[in-house]
Amino acid sequence: MTMTKKERLIFLIQTLLKESPEYQNTPIPKNLAEQRMLLRALMNVRAPKPIDENFIQVQNEYLQEVIEEKGVTDLHDLTPVKDNLYVWRGDITTLRCDAIVNAANSQMTGCYIPGHACIDNCIHTYAGIQLRNYCNTMMKKQGHEEPTGQAKITSAYNLPADYVIHTVGPIVHGGFLQKRHEKLLESCYRSCLEIAEEHKLESIAFCCISTGVFMFPNERAAEIAVKTVQKFKEETNSKIKVIFNVFKDEDLEIYWRLLCTK
């Protein structure tokens, strides 16, 4: 029997509630927005573990509908600022390109804070629970946390992009920026670009790695991002299209200024 989007949403919530004894008595809200928030929260807190294939199928159909509802932006509809470099303000989970970059934590299995606004949470939410399960398997095989400045590639599952490249950015504790932070952030961008080239990807979208809760100053982070990308393209003669994805007005202004003056 074909489910409506509403029926899929309720089915997913009920399945996740039944799966965890501590949540079984949680009432399902009547409001659609609150129902969506509850589903996201349940996905966020869910530990990596197998789940029924029927759930995966329903989840995939639901998430793909939600992403279409939000509106997908195709790279081909964007105009480069110059030299295959783009600045785009929008929701990176709705961008169709070869790879998007996730600012991950060192455990690499996503953000577990219910409904948190960080990009790690957003990407894992709309990719689906398969992403956390895959990342968990990948990290168990590795046997240690991902070093800061390094990166890993995975499928993007339900996202419009083909791949997600996860990188661990430096945390600037107390706001005291040091040279080692700058070197590590440079390594993040370089590592992601190297992985993209290894996989013969033609486009990659970078979020503003390490800004926000990781407290890297926005202006300096953007300077490092632009410089590292341009240097990589010059050294390797890479033709890869690079999108600098921003969320804030501040970052939009910074990237436009940097790209238009270099």
mmCIF file of C-alpha atoms in Angstrom:
data_model
loop_
_atom_site.group_PDB
_atom_site.id
_atom_site.type_symbol
_atom_site.label_atom_id
_atom_site.label_comp_id
_atom_site.label_asym_id
_atom_site.label_seq_id
_atom_site.Cartn_x
_atom_site.Cartn_y
_atom_site.Cartn_z
ATOM 1 C CA MET A 1 0.000 0.000 0.000
ATOM 2 C CA THR A 2 1.305 3.417 -0.987
ATOM 3 C CA MET A 3 1.695 5.812 1.925
ATOM 4 C CA THR A 4 1.066 9.536 1.886
ATOM 5 C CA LYS A 5 3.855 11.821 3.108
ATOM 6 C CA LYS A 6 1.946 12.310 6.368
ATOM 7 C CA GLU A 7 1.603 8.536 6.825
ATOM 8 C CA ARG A 8 5.317 8.053 6.171
ATOM 9 C CA LEU A 9 6.168 10.643 8.802
ATOM 10 C CA ILE A 10 3.984 9.002 11.446
ATOM 11 C CA PHE A 11 5.293 5.532 10.552
ATOM 12 C CA LEU A 12 8.905 6.671 10.960
ATOM 13 C CA ILE A 13 8.197 8.337 14.303
ATOM 14 C CA GLN A 14 6.312 5.311 15.640
ATOM 15 C CA THR A 15 9.071 2.919 14.567
ATOM 16 C CA LEU A 16 11.804 4.937 16.272
ATOM 17 C CA LEU A 17 9.720 5.378 19.431
ATOM 18 C CA LYS A 18 9.082 1.632 19.681
ATOM 19 C CA GLU A 19 12.766 0.926 19.125
ATOM 20 C CA SER A 20 13.802 2.749 22.318
ATOM 21 C CA PRO A 21 12.095 1.874 25.644
ATOM 22 C CA GLU A 22 12.898 5.296 27.109
ATOM 23 C CA TYR A 23 10.884 7.035 24.376
ATOM 24 C CA GLN A 24 7.955 4.626 23.969
ATOM 25 C CA ASN A 25 5.531 6.781 25.961
ATOM 26 C CA THR A 26 6.418 9.979 24.112
ATOM 27 C CA PRO A 27 3.218 11.484 22.655
ATOM 28 C CA ILE A 28 3.196 12.306 18.945
ATOM 29 C CA PRO A 29 2.282 15.971 18.428
ATOM 30 C CA LYS A 30 -0.669 16.873 16.217
ATOM 31 C CA ASN A 31 1.156 19.799 14.613
ATOM 32 C CA LEU A 32 3.078 18.931 11.426
ATOM 33 C CA ALA A 33 6.083 21.123 12.237
ATOM 34 C CA GLU A 34 6.368 19.559 15.696
ATOM 35 C CA GLN A 35 6.054 16.059 14.210
ATOM 36 C CA ARG A 36 8.937 16.819 11.860
ATOM 37 C CA MET A 37 10.987 18.156 14.761
ATOM 38 C CA LEU A 38 10.305 14.987 16.748
ATOM 39 C CA LEU A 39 11.392 12.750 13.863
ATOM 40 C CA ARG A 40 14.591 14.735 13.442
ATOM 41 C CA ALA A 41 15.305 14.543 17.170
ATOM 42 C CA LEU A 42 14.766 10.774 17.207
ATOM 43 C CA MET A 43 17.100 10.353 14.227
ATOM 44 C CA ASN A 44 19.693 12.600 15.870
ATOM 45 C CA VAL A 45 19.859 10.667 19.143
ATOM 46 C CA ARG A 46 19.654 7.193 17.566
ATOM 47 C CA ALA A 47 22.825 5.162 18.069
ATOM 48 C CA PRO A 48 24.278 3.525 14.954
ATOM 49 C CA LYS A 49 22.698 0.074 14.567
ATOM 50 C CA PRO A 50 20.810 -1.954 11.960
ATOM 51 C CA ILE A 51 17.165 -1.286 11.193
ATOM 52 C CA ASP A 52 14.439 -2.946 9.125
ATOM 53 C CA GLU A 53 14.693 -2.449 5.351
ATOM 54 C CA ASN A 54 11.084 -1.340 5.246
ATOM 55 C CA PHE A 55 11.985 1.587 7.508
ATOM 56 C CA ILE A 56 14.854 2.541 5.179
ATOM 57 C CA GLN A 57 12.579 2.503 2.141
ATOM 58 C CA VAL A 58 9.920 4.652 3.805
ATOM 59 C CA GLN A 59 12.558 6.993 5.247
ATOM 60 C CA ASN A 60 14.199 7.421 1.821
ATOM 61 C CA GLU A 61 10.883 8.269 0.173
ATOM 62 C CA TYR A 62 10.041 10.724 2.950
ATOM 63 C CA LEU A 63 13.420 12.493 2.982
ATOM 64 C CA GLN A 64 13.550 12.829 -0.797
ATOM 65 C CA GLU A 65 10.083 14.411 -0.751
ATOM 66 C CA VAL A 66 11.103 16.817 2.020
ATOM 67 C CA ILE A 67 14.257 17.867 0.159
ATOM 68 C CA GLU A 68 12.268 18.452 -3.038
ATOM 69 C CA GLU A 69 9.812 20.482 -0.977
ATOM 70 C CA LYS A 70 12.657 22.639 0.356
ATOM 71 C CA GLY A 71 13.822 23.208 -3.236
ATOM 72 C CA VAL A 72 16.911 21.756 -4.886
ATOM 73 C CA THR A 73 19.547 24.048 -6.384
ATOM 74 C CA ASP A 74 21.607 22.635 -9.238
ATOM 75 C CA LEU A 75 25.210 23.732 -9.695
ATOM 76 C CA HIS A 76 24.516 24.238 -13.406
ATOM 77 C CA ASP A 77 22.090 27.023 -12.498
ATOM 78 C CA LEU A 78 24.763 28.975 -10.610
ATOM 79 C CA THR A 79 27.130 31.548 -12.108
ATOM 80 C CA PRO A 80 30.814 31.419 -11.127
ATOM 81 C CA VAL A 81 32.409 34.510 -9.646
ATOM 82 C CA LYS A 82 35.556 33.592 -11.563
ATOM 83 C CA ASP A 83 37.788 30.644 -12.550
ATOM 84 C CA ASN A 84 35.230 27.932 -11.672
ATOM 85 C CA LEU A 85 34.838 29.437 -8.182
ATOM 86 C CA TYR A 86 31.333 30.089 -6.891
ATOM 87 C CA VAL A 87 29.760 31.721 -3.846
ATOM 88 C CA TRP A 88 26.302 30.444 -2.952
ATOM 89 C CA ARG A 89 24.127 31.267 0.018
ATOM 90 C CA GLY A 90 21.723 28.474 0.805
ATOM 91 C CA ASP A 91 21.027 25.144 2.488
ATOM 92 C CA ILE A 92 23.858 22.803 1.512
ATOM 93 C CA THR A 93 21.571 19.795 1.956
ATOM 94 C CA THR A 94 19.610 21.026 -1.079
ATOM 95 C CA LEU A 95 22.595 21.517 -3.407
ATOM 96 C CA ARG A 96 23.025 19.147 -6.342
ATOM 97 C CA CYS A 97 26.729 18.783 -7.153
ATOM 98 C CA ASP A 98 29.297 15.981 -6.988
ATOM 99 C CA ALA A 99 30.248 16.431 -3.325
ATOM 100 C CA ILE A 100 29.384 18.603 -0.356
ATOM 101 C CA VAL A 101 31.718 19.027 2.604
ATOM 102 C CA ASN A 102 30.593 18.295 6.147
ATOM 103 C CA ALA A 103 32.292 19.942 9.117
ATOM 104 C CA ALA A 104 32.405 16.784 11.228
ATOM 105 C CA ASN A 105 33.569 15.974 14.731
ATOM 106 C CA SER A 106 36.412 13.523 15.329
ATOM 107 C CA GLN A 107 34.031 10.607 15.952
ATOM 108 C CA MET A 108 32.669 11.163 12.413
ATOM 109 C CA THR A 109 29.200 9.754 13.188
ATOM 110 C CA GLY A 110 27.284 13.028 13.223
ATOM 111 C CA CYS A 111 25.812 15.348 15.818
ATOM 112 C CA TYR A 112 23.707 13.680 18.526
ATOM 113 C CA ILE A 113 22.131 16.873 19.898
ATOM 114 C CA PRO A 114 18.398 16.799 18.999
ATOM 115 C CA GLY A 115 17.577 19.361 16.332
ATOM 116 C CA HIS A 116 20.945 21.125 16.593
ATOM 117 C CA ALA A 117 21.503 23.713 13.856
ATOM 118 C CA CYS A 118 25.081 22.644 13.024
ATOM 119 C CA ILE A 119 25.820 21.444 9.511
ATOM 120 C CA ASP A 120 26.858 17.996 10.798
ATOM 121 C CA ASN A 121 23.369 17.537 12.248
ATOM 122 C CA CYS A 122 21.633 18.811 9.116
ATOM 123 C CA ILE A 123 23.606 16.601 6.740
ATOM 124 C CA HIS A 124 23.097 13.442 8.790
ATOM 125 C CA THR A 125 19.387 14.209 9.246
ATOM 126 C CA TYR A 126 18.590 14.586 5.545
ATOM 127 C CA ALA A 127 21.017 11.938 4.316
ATOM 128 C CA GLY A 128 19.229 9.412 6.526
ATOM 129 C CA ILE A 129 20.305 7.002 9.236
ATOM 130 C CA GLN A 130 22.353 4.974 6.740
ATOM 131 C CA LEU A 131 25.018 7.669 6.842
ATOM 132 C CA ARG A 132 25.600 7.338 10.585
ATOM 133 C CA ASN A 133 25.626 3.541 10.311
ATOM 134 C CA TYR A 134 28.177 3.632 7.500
ATOM 135 C CA CYS A 135 30.378 6.175 9.282
ATOM 136 C CA ASN A 136 30.296 4.067 12.444
ATOM 137 C CA THR A 137 31.451 0.977 10.528
ATOM 138 C CA MET A 138 34.153 3.017 8.791
ATOM 139 C CA MET A 139 35.481 4.418 12.054
ATOM 140 C CA LYS A 140 35.438 1.034 13.817
ATOM 141 C CA LYS A 141 37.605 -0.341 11.015
ATOM 142 C CA GLN A 142 39.947 2.638 11.386
ATOM 143 C CA GLY A 143 40.231 2.020 15.119
ATOM 144 C CA HIS A 144 40.793 5.621 16.167
ATOM 145 C CA GLU A 145 39.216 9.053 15.882
ATOM 146 C CA GLU A 146 39.746 11.063 12.724
ATOM 147 C CA PRO A 147 42.685 13.475 13.069
ATOM 148 C CA THR A 148 41.970 17.176 12.733
ATOM 149 C CA GLY A 149 42.710 18.376 9.214
ATOM 150 C CA GLN A 150 41.977 15.022 7.551
ATOM 151 C CA ALA A 151 38.916 13.882 5.597
ATOM 152 C CA LYS A 152 36.838 10.871 4.541
ATOM 153 C CA ILE A 153 34.358 10.391 1.690
ATOM 154 C CA THR A 154 30.986 8.631 1.873
ATOM 155 C CA SER A 155 27.849 8.344 -0.192
ATOM 156 C CA ALA A 156 25.365 11.196 0.303
ATOM 157 C CA TYR A 157 22.429 8.745 0.415
ATOM 158 C CA ASN A 158 19.241 10.843 0.186
ATOM 159 C CA LEU A 159 20.910 14.199 -0.421
ATOM 160 C CA PRO A 160 20.955 15.676 -3.946
ATOM 161 C CA ALA A 161 24.777 15.555 -3.982
ATOM 162 C CA ASP A 162 26.508 12.297 -4.897
ATOM 163 C CA TYR A 163 28.994 12.283 -2.024
ATOM 164 C CA VAL A 164 29.722 13.837 1.347
ATOM 165 C CA ILE A 165 33.338 14.569 2.243
ATOM 166 C CA HIS A 166 33.647 14.767 6.033
ATOM 167 C CA THR A 167 36.511 16.780 7.498
ATOM 168 C CA VAL A 168 37.430 17.576 11.100
ATOM 169 C CA GLY A 169 38.205 21.248 11.527
ATOM 170 C CA PRO A 170 40.273 22.820 14.309
ATOM 171 C CA ILE A 171 38.529 24.148 17.421
ATOM 172 C CA VAL A 172 39.742 27.575 18.516
ATOM 173 C CA HIS A 173 39.269 27.332 22.282
ATOM 174 C CA GLY A 174 38.600 30.683 23.918
ATOM 175 C CA GLY A 175 38.914 32.417 20.564
ATOM 176 C CA PHE A 176 42.717 32.460 20.726
ATOM 177 C CA LEU A 177 43.701 31.797 17.110
ATOM 178 C CA GLN A 178 47.131 30.210 16.656
ATOM 179 C CA LYS A 179 49.248 29.311 13.620
ATOM 180 C CA ARG A 180 48.562 25.610 14.194
ATOM 181 C CA HIS A 181 44.834 26.286 13.842
ATOM 182 C CA GLU A 182 45.475 27.988 10.508
ATOM 183 C CA LYS A 183 47.634 25.109 9.265
ATOM 184 C CA LEU A 184 45.006 22.557 10.278
ATOM 185 C CA LEU A 185 42.220 24.474 8.546
ATOM 186 C CA GLU A 186 44.345 24.680 5.412
ATOM 187 C CA SER A 187 44.819 20.907 5.670
ATOM 188 C CA CYS A 188 41.036 20.416 5.808
ATOM 189 C CA TYR A 189 40.537 22.159 2.486
ATOM 190 C CA ARG A 190 43.527 20.465 0.896
ATOM 191 C CA SER A 191 42.470 16.999 2.103
ATOM 192 C CA CYS A 192 38.953 17.445 0.723
ATOM 193 C CA LEU A 193 40.263 18.619 -2.646
ATOM 194 C CA GLU A 194 42.696 15.714 -2.860
ATOM 195 C CA ILE A 195 39.893 13.222 -2.157
ATOM 196 C CA ALA A 196 37.709 14.906 -4.772
ATOM 197 C CA GLU A 197 40.482 14.624 -7.361
ATOM 198 C CA GLU A 198 41.164 10.989 -6.448
ATOM 199 C CA HIS A 199 37.504 10.195 -7.109
ATOM 200 C CA LYS A 200 37.494 12.259 -10.324
ATOM 201 C CA LEU A 201 34.788 14.583 -9.035
ATOM 202 C CA GLU A 202 34.034 17.673 -11.076
ATOM 203 C CA SER A 203 32.529 19.822 -8.318
ATOM 204 C CA ILE A 204 32.721 20.284 -4.562
ATOM 205 C CA ALA A 205 30.842 22.583 -2.187
ATOM 206 C CA PHE A 206 32.597 23.744 0.978
ATOM 207 C CA CYS A 207 30.770 24.903 4.053
ATOM 208 C CA CYS A 208 32.506 27.480 6.283
ATOM 209 C CA ILE A 209 34.631 24.899 8.108
ATOM 210 C CA SER A 210 35.408 25.591 11.806
ATOM 211 C CA THR A 211 33.482 28.858 12.040
ATOM 212 C CA GLY A 212 30.447 29.041 14.304
ATOM 213 C CA VAL A 213 30.666 26.701 17.307
ATOM 214 C CA PHE A 214 34.314 25.842 16.487
ATOM 215 C CA MET A 215 35.067 29.576 16.940
ATOM 216 C CA PHE A 216 37.464 30.119 14.018
ATOM 217 C CA PRO A 217 37.244 33.829 13.047
ATOM 218 C CA ASN A 218 35.121 34.114 9.889
ATOM 219 C CA GLU A 219 37.351 36.509 7.968
ATOM 220 C CA ARG A 220 40.548 34.540 8.528
ATOM 221 C CA ALA A 221 38.786 31.236 7.815
ATOM 222 C CA ALA A 222 37.563 32.574 4.459
ATOM 223 C CA GLU A 223 41.028 33.897 3.580
ATOM 224 C CA ILE A 224 42.517 30.458 4.214
ATOM 225 C CA ALA A 225 39.732 28.740 2.267
ATOM 226 C CA VAL A 226 40.137 30.901 -0.838
ATOM 227 C CA LYS A 227 43.934 30.874 -0.745
ATOM 228 C CA THR A 228 44.146 27.090 -0.276
ATOM 229 C CA VAL A 229 41.680 26.355 -3.070
ATOM 230 C CA GLN A 230 43.384 28.724 -5.496
ATOM 231 C CA LYS A 231 46.822 27.355 -4.636
ATOM 232 C CA PHE A 232 45.632 23.768 -5.102
ATOM 233 C CA LYS A 233 44.109 24.556 -8.485
ATOM 234 C CA GLU A 234 47.280 26.317 -9.616
ATOM 235 C CA GLU A 235 49.613 23.545 -8.431
ATOM 236 C CA THR A 236 47.569 20.663 -9.830
ATOM 237 C CA ASN A 237 45.971 22.380 -12.832
ATOM 238 C CA SER A 238 42.673 21.114 -11.463
ATOM 239 C CA LYS A 239 39.509 22.161 -13.285
ATOM 240 C CA ILE A 240 37.248 21.254 -10.366
ATOM 241 C CA LYS A 241 34.366 23.623 -9.721
ATOM 242 C CA VAL A 242 34.429 24.881 -6.128
ATOM 243 C CA ILE A 243 31.380 26.338 -4.400
ATOM 244 C CA PHE A 244 31.872 28.312 -1.195
ATOM 245 C CA ASN A 245 28.570 27.741 0.587
ATOM 246 C CA VAL A 246 27.637 30.404 3.130
ATOM 247 C CA PHE A 247 24.733 30.908 5.501
ATOM 248 C CA LYS A 248 25.339 34.314 7.061
ATOM 249 C CA ASP A 249 25.347 37.779 5.449
ATOM 250 C CA GLU A 250 28.782 38.304 6.971
ATOM 251 C CA ASP A 251 30.288 35.304 5.181
ATOM 252 C CA LEU A 252 28.595 36.169 1.890
ATOM 253 C CA GLU A 253 30.179 39.629 1.941
ATOM 254 C CA ILE A 254 33.604 38.264 2.925
ATOM 255 C CA TYR A 255 33.771 35.645 0.159
ATOM 256 C CA TRP A 256 32.554 38.022 -2.526
ATOM 257 C CA ARG A 257 35.126 40.579 -1.488
ATOM 258 C CA LEU A 258 37.971 38.054 -1.376
ATOM 259 C CA LEU A 259 37.180 36.496 -4.744
ATOM 260 C CA CYS A 260 36.597 39.803 -6.499
ATOM 261 C CA THR A 261 39.886 41.320 -5.317
ATOM 262 C CA LYS A 262 42.213 38.344 -5.908
#
